[in-house]
PDB file of C-alpha atoms and ligand atoms in Angstrom:
ATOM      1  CA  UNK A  20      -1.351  97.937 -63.558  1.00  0.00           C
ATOM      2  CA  UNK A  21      -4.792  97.490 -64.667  1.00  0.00           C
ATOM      3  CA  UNK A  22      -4.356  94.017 -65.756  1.00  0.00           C
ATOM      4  CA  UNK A  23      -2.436  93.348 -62.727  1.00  0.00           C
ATOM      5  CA  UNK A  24      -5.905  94.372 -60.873  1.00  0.00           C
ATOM      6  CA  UNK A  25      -8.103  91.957 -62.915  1.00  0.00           C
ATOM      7  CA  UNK A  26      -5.928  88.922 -62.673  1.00  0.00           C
ATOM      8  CA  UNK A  27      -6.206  89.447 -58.834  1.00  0.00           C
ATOM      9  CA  UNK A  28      -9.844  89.532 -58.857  1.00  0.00           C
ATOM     10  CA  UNK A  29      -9.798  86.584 -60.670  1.00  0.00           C
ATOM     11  CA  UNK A  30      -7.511  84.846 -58.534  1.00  0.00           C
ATOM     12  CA  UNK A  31      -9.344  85.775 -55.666  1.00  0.00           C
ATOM     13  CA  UNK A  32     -12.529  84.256 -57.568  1.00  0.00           C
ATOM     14  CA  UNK A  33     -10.969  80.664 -58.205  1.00  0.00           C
ATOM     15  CA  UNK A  34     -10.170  80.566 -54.090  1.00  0.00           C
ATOM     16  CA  UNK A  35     -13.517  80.954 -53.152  1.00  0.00           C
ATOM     17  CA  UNK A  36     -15.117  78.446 -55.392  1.00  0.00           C
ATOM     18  CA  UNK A  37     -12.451  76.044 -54.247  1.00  0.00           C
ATOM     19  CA  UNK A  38     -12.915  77.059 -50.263  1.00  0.00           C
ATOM     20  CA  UNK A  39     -16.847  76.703 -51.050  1.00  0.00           C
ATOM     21  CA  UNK A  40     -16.653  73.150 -52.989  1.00  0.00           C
ATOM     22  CA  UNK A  41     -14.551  72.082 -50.049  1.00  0.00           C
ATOM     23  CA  UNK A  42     -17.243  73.190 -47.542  1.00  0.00           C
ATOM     24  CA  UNK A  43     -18.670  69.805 -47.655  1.00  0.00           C
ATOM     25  CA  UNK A  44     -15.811  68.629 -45.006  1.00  0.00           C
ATOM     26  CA  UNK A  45     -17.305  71.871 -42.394  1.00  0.00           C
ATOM     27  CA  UNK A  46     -20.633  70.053 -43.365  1.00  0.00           C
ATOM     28  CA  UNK A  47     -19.810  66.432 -42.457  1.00  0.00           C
ATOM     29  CA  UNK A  48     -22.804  65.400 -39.516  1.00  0.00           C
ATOM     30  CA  UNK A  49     -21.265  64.234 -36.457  1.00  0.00           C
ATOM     31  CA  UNK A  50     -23.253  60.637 -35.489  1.00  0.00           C
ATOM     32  CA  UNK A  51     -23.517  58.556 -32.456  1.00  0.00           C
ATOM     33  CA  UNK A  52     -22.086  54.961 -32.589  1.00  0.00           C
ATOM     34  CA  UNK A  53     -24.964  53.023 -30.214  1.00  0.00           C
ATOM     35  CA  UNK A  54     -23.613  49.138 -29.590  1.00  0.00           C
ATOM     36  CA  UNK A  55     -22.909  47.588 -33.073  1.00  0.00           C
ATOM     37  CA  UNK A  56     -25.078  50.561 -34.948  1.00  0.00           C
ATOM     38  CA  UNK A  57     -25.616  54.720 -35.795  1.00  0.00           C
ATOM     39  CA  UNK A  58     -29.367  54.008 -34.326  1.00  0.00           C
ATOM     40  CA  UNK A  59     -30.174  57.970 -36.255  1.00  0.00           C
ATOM     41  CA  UNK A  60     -30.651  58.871 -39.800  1.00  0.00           C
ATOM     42  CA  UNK A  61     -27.804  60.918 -40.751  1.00  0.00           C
ATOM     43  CA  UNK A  62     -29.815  63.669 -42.727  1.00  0.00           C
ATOM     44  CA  UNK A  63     -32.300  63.522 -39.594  1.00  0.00           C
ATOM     45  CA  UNK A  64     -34.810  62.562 -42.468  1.00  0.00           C
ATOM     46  CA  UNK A  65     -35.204  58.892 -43.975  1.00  0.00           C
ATOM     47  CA  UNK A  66     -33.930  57.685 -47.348  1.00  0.00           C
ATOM     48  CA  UNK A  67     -35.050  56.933 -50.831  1.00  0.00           C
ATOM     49  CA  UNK A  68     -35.077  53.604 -51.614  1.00  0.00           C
ATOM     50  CA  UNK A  69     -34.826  54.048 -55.373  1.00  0.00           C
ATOM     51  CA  UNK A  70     -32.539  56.753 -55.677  1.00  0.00           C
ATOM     52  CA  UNK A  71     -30.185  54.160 -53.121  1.00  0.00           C
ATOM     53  CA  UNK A  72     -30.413  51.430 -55.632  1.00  0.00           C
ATOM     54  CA  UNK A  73     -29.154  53.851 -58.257  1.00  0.00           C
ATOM     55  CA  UNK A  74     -26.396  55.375 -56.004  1.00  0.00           C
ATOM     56  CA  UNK A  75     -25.651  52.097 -54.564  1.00  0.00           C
ATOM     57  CA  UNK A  76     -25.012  50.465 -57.986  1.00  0.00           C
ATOM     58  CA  UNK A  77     -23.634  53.644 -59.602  1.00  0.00           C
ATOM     59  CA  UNK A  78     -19.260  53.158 -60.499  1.00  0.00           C
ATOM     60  CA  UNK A  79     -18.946  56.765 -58.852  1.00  0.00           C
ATOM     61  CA  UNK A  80     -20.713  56.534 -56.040  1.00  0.00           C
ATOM     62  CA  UNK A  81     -21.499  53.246 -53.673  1.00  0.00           C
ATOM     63  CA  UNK A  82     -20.110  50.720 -56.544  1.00  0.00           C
ATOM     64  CA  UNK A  83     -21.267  48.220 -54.380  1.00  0.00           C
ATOM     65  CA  UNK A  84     -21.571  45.372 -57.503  1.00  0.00           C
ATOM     66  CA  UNK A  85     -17.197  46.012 -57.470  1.00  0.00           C
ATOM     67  CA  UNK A  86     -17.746  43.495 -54.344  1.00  0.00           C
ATOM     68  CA  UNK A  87     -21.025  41.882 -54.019  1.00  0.00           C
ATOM     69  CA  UNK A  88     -23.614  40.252 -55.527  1.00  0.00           C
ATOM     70  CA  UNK A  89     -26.687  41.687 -55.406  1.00  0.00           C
ATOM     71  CA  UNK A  90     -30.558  40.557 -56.671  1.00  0.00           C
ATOM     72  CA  UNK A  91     -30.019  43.160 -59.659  1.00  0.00           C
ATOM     73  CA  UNK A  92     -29.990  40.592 -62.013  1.00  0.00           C
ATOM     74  CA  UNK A  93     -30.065  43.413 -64.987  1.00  0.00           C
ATOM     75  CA  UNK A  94     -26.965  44.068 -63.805  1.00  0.00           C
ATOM     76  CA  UNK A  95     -24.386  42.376 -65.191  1.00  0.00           C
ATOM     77  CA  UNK A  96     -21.089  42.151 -63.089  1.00  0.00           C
ATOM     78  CA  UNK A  97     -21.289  41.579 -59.395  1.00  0.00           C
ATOM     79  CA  UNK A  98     -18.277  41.208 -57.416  1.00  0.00           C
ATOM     80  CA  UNK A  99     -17.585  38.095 -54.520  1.00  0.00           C
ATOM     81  CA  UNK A 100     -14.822  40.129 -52.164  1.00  0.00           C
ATOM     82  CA  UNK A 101     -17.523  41.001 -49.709  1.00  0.00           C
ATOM     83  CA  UNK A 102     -21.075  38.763 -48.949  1.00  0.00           C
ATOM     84  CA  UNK A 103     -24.037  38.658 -50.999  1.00  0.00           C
ATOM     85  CA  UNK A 104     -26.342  41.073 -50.262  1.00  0.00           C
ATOM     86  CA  UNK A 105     -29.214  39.610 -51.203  1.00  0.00           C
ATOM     87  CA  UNK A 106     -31.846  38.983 -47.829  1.00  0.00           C
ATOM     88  CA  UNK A 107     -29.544  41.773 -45.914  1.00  0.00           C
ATOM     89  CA  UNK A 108     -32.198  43.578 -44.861  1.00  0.00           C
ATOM     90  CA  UNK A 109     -33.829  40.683 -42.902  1.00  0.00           C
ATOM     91  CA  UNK A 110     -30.653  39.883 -41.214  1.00  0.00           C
ATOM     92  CA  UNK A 111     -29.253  43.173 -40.220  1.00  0.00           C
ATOM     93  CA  UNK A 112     -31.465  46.313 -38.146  1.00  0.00           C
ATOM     94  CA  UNK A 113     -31.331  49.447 -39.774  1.00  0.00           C
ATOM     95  CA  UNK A 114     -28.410  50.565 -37.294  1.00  0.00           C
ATOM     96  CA  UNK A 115     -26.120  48.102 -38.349  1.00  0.00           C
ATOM     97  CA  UNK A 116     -26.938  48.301 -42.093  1.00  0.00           C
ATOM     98  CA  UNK A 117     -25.693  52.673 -41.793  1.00  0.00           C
ATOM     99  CA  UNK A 118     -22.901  51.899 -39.220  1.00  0.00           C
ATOM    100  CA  UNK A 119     -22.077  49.226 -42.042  1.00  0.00           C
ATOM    101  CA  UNK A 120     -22.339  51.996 -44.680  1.00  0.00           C
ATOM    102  CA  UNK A 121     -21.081  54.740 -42.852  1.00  0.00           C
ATOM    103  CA  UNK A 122     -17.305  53.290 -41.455  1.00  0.00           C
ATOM    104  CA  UNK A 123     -17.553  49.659 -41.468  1.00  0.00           C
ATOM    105  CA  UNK A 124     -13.752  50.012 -39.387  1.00  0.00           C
ATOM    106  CA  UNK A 125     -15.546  51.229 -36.289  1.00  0.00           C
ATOM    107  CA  UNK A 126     -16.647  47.380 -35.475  1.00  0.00           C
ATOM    108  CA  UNK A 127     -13.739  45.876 -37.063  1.00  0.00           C
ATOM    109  CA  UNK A 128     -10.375  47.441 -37.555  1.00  0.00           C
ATOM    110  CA  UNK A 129      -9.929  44.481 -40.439  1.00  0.00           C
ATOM    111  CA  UNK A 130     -12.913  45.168 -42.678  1.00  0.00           C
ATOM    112  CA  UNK A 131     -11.988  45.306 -46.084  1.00  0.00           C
ATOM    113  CA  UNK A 132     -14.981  47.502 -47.131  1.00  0.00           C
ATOM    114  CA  UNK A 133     -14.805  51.208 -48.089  1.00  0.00           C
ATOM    115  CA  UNK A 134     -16.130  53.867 -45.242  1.00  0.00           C
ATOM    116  CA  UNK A 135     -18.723  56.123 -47.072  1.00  0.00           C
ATOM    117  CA  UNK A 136     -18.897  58.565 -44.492  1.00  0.00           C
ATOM    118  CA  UNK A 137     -15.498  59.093 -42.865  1.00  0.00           C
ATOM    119  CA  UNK A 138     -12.890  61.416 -43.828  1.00  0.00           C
ATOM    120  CA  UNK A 139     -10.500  61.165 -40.989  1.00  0.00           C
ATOM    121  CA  UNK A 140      -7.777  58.045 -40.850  1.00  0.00           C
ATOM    122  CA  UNK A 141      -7.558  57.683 -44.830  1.00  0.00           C
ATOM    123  CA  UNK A 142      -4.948  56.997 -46.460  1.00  0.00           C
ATOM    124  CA  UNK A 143      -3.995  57.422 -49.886  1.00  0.00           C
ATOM    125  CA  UNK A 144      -6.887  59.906 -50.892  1.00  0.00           C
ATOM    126  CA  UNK A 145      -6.960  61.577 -54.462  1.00  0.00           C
ATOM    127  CA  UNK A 146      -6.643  65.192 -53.796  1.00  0.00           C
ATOM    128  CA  UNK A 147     -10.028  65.708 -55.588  1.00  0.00           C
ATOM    129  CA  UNK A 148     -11.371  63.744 -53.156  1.00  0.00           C
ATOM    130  CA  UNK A 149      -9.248  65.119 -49.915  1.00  0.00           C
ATOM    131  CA  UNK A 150     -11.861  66.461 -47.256  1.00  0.00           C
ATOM    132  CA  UNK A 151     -15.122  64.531 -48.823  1.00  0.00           C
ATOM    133  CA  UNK A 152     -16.624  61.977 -47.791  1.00  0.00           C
ATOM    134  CA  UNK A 153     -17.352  59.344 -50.498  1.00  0.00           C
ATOM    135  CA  UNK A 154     -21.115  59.415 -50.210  1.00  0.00           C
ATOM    136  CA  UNK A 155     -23.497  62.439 -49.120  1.00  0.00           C
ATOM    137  CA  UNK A 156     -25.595  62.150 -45.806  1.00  0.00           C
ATOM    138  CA  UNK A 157     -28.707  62.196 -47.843  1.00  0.00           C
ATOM    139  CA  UNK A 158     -27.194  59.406 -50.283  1.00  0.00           C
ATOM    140  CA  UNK A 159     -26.360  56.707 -47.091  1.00  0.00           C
ATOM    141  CA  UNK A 160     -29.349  57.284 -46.198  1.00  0.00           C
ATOM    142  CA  UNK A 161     -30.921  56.655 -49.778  1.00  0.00           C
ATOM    143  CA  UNK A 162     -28.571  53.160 -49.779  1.00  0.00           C
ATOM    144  CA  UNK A 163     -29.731  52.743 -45.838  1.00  0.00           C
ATOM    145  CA  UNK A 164     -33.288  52.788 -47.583  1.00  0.00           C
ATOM    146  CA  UNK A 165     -32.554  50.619 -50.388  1.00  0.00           C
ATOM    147  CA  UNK A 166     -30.756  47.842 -48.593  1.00  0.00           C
ATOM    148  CA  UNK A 167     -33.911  47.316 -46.265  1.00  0.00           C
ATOM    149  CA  UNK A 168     -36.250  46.226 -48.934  1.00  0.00           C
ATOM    150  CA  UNK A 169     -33.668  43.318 -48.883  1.00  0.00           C
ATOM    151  CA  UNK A 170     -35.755  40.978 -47.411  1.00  0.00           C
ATOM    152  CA  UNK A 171     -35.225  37.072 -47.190  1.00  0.00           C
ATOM    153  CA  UNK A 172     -38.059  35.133 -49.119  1.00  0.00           C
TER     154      UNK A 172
HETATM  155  C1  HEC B 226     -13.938  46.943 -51.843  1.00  0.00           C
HETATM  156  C2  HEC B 226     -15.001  45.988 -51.664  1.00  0.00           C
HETATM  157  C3  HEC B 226     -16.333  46.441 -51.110  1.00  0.00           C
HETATM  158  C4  HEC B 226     -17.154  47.453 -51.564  1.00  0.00           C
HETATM  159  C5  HEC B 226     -16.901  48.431 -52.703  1.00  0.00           C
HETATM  160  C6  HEC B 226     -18.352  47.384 -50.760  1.00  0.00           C
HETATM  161  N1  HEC B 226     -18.237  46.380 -49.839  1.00  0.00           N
HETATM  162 FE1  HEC B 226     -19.671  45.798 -48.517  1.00  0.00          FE
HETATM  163  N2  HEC B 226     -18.406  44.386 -47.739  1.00  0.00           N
HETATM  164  C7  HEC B 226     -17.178  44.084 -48.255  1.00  0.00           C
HETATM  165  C8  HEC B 226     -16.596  42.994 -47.476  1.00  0.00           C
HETATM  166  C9  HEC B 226     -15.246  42.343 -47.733  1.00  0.00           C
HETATM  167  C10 HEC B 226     -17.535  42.656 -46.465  1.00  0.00           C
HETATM  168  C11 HEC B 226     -17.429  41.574 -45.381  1.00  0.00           C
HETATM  169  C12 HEC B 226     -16.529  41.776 -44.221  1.00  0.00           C
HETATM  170  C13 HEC B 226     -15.667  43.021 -44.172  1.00  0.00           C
HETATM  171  O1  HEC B 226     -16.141  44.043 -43.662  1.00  0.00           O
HETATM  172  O2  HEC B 226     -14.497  42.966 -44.620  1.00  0.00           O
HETATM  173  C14 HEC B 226     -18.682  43.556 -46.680  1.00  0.00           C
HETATM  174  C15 HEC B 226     -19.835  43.530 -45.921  1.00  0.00           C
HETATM  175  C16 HEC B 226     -20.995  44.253 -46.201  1.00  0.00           C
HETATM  176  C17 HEC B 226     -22.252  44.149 -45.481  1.00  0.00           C
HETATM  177  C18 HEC B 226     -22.544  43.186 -44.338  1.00  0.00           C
HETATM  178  C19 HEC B 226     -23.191  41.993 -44.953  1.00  0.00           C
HETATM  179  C20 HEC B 226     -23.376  40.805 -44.077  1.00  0.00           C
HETATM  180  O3  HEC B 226     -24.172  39.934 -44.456  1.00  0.00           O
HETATM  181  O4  HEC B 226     -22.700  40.728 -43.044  1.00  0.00           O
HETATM  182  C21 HEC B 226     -23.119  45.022 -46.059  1.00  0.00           C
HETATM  183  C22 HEC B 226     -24.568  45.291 -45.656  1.00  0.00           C
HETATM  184  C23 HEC B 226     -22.404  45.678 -47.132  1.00  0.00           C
HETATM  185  N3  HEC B 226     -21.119  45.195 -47.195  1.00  0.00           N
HETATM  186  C24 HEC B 226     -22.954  46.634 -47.960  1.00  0.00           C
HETATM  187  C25 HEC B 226     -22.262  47.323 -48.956  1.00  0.00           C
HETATM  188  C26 HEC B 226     -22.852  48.360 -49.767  1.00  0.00           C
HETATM  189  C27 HEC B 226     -24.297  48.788 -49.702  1.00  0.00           C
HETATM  190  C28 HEC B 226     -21.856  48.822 -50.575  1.00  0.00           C
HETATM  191  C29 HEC B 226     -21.930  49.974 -51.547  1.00  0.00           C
HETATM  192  C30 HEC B 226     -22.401  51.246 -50.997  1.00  0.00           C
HETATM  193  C31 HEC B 226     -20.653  48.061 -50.282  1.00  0.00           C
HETATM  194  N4  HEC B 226     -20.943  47.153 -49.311  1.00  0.00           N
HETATM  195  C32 HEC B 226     -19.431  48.230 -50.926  1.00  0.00           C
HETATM  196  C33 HEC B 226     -16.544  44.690 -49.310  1.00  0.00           C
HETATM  197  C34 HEC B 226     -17.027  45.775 -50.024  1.00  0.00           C
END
């Protein structure tokens, strides 16, 4: 009976670590979508420029070289699905670079990109990954950051 107790207790455990990893979803910011852009940092606090270079060229997070090229020329693969990203920041406002980021489907339904900040609509989701968004607030933001410095010469 005793052991019957303890395996409870430690069932009861593992359900509230997973209820608490999944608490990310609860914490998902809501935005506002202002003409082509999210005009508001999501985090209500501005990026990191270097810490959105890392996230943006890290395989688990942005893995933004899987589709563009970008002037990282230490890196050594960079993808041609999408445009190069090189001068971005001149050509795009900071709203359209995090709408862009956030759920590039909200100005068109055919973009091929990945949303980094949606978790509604998705289709064929790992169940690791059910409920999450790809990318933290904090780390759009970070990539938001980063992708501004992209200025045309
Ligand atoms: C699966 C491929 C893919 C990945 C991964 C991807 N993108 Fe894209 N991206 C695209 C494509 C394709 C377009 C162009 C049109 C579209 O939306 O389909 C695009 C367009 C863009 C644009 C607009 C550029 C312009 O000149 O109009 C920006 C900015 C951008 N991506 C940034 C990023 C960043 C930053 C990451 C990583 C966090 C990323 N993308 C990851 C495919 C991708």
């Amino acid at each position: 009976m005793r052991s019957k107790a303890i395996l409870g207790a430690a069932l009861a455990l593992t359900v509230t670590a997973s209820v608490h990893t999944d608490a990310r979803a609860a914490d998902t910011i809501d935005f506002f979508v202002v003409g082509e852009g999210i005009p508001e940092y999501l985090a209500g606090v501005a990026g990191d420029a270097a810490k959105g270079k890392k996230t943006a060229v890290a395989r688990k997070k942005g893995n933004c070289l899987a589709c563009h090229k970008m002037p990282i020329p230490e890196e050594q693969f960079h993808g041609e699905v999408g445009p190069d990203l090189a001068g971005v920041g001149s050509r795009m406002s900071e709203a359209e670079l995090r709408l862009r980021i956030v759920d590039p489907k909200i100005t068109n339904s055919e973009s091929m990109m990945p949303s980094f900040y949606r978790i509604e609509g998705l289709n064929r989701v790992m169940k690791k990954h059910q409920g999450k968004t790809m990318l933290s607030a904090q780390e759009v933001e970070d990539v938001v950051a980063y992708l501004k410095t992209l200025k045309e010469n």
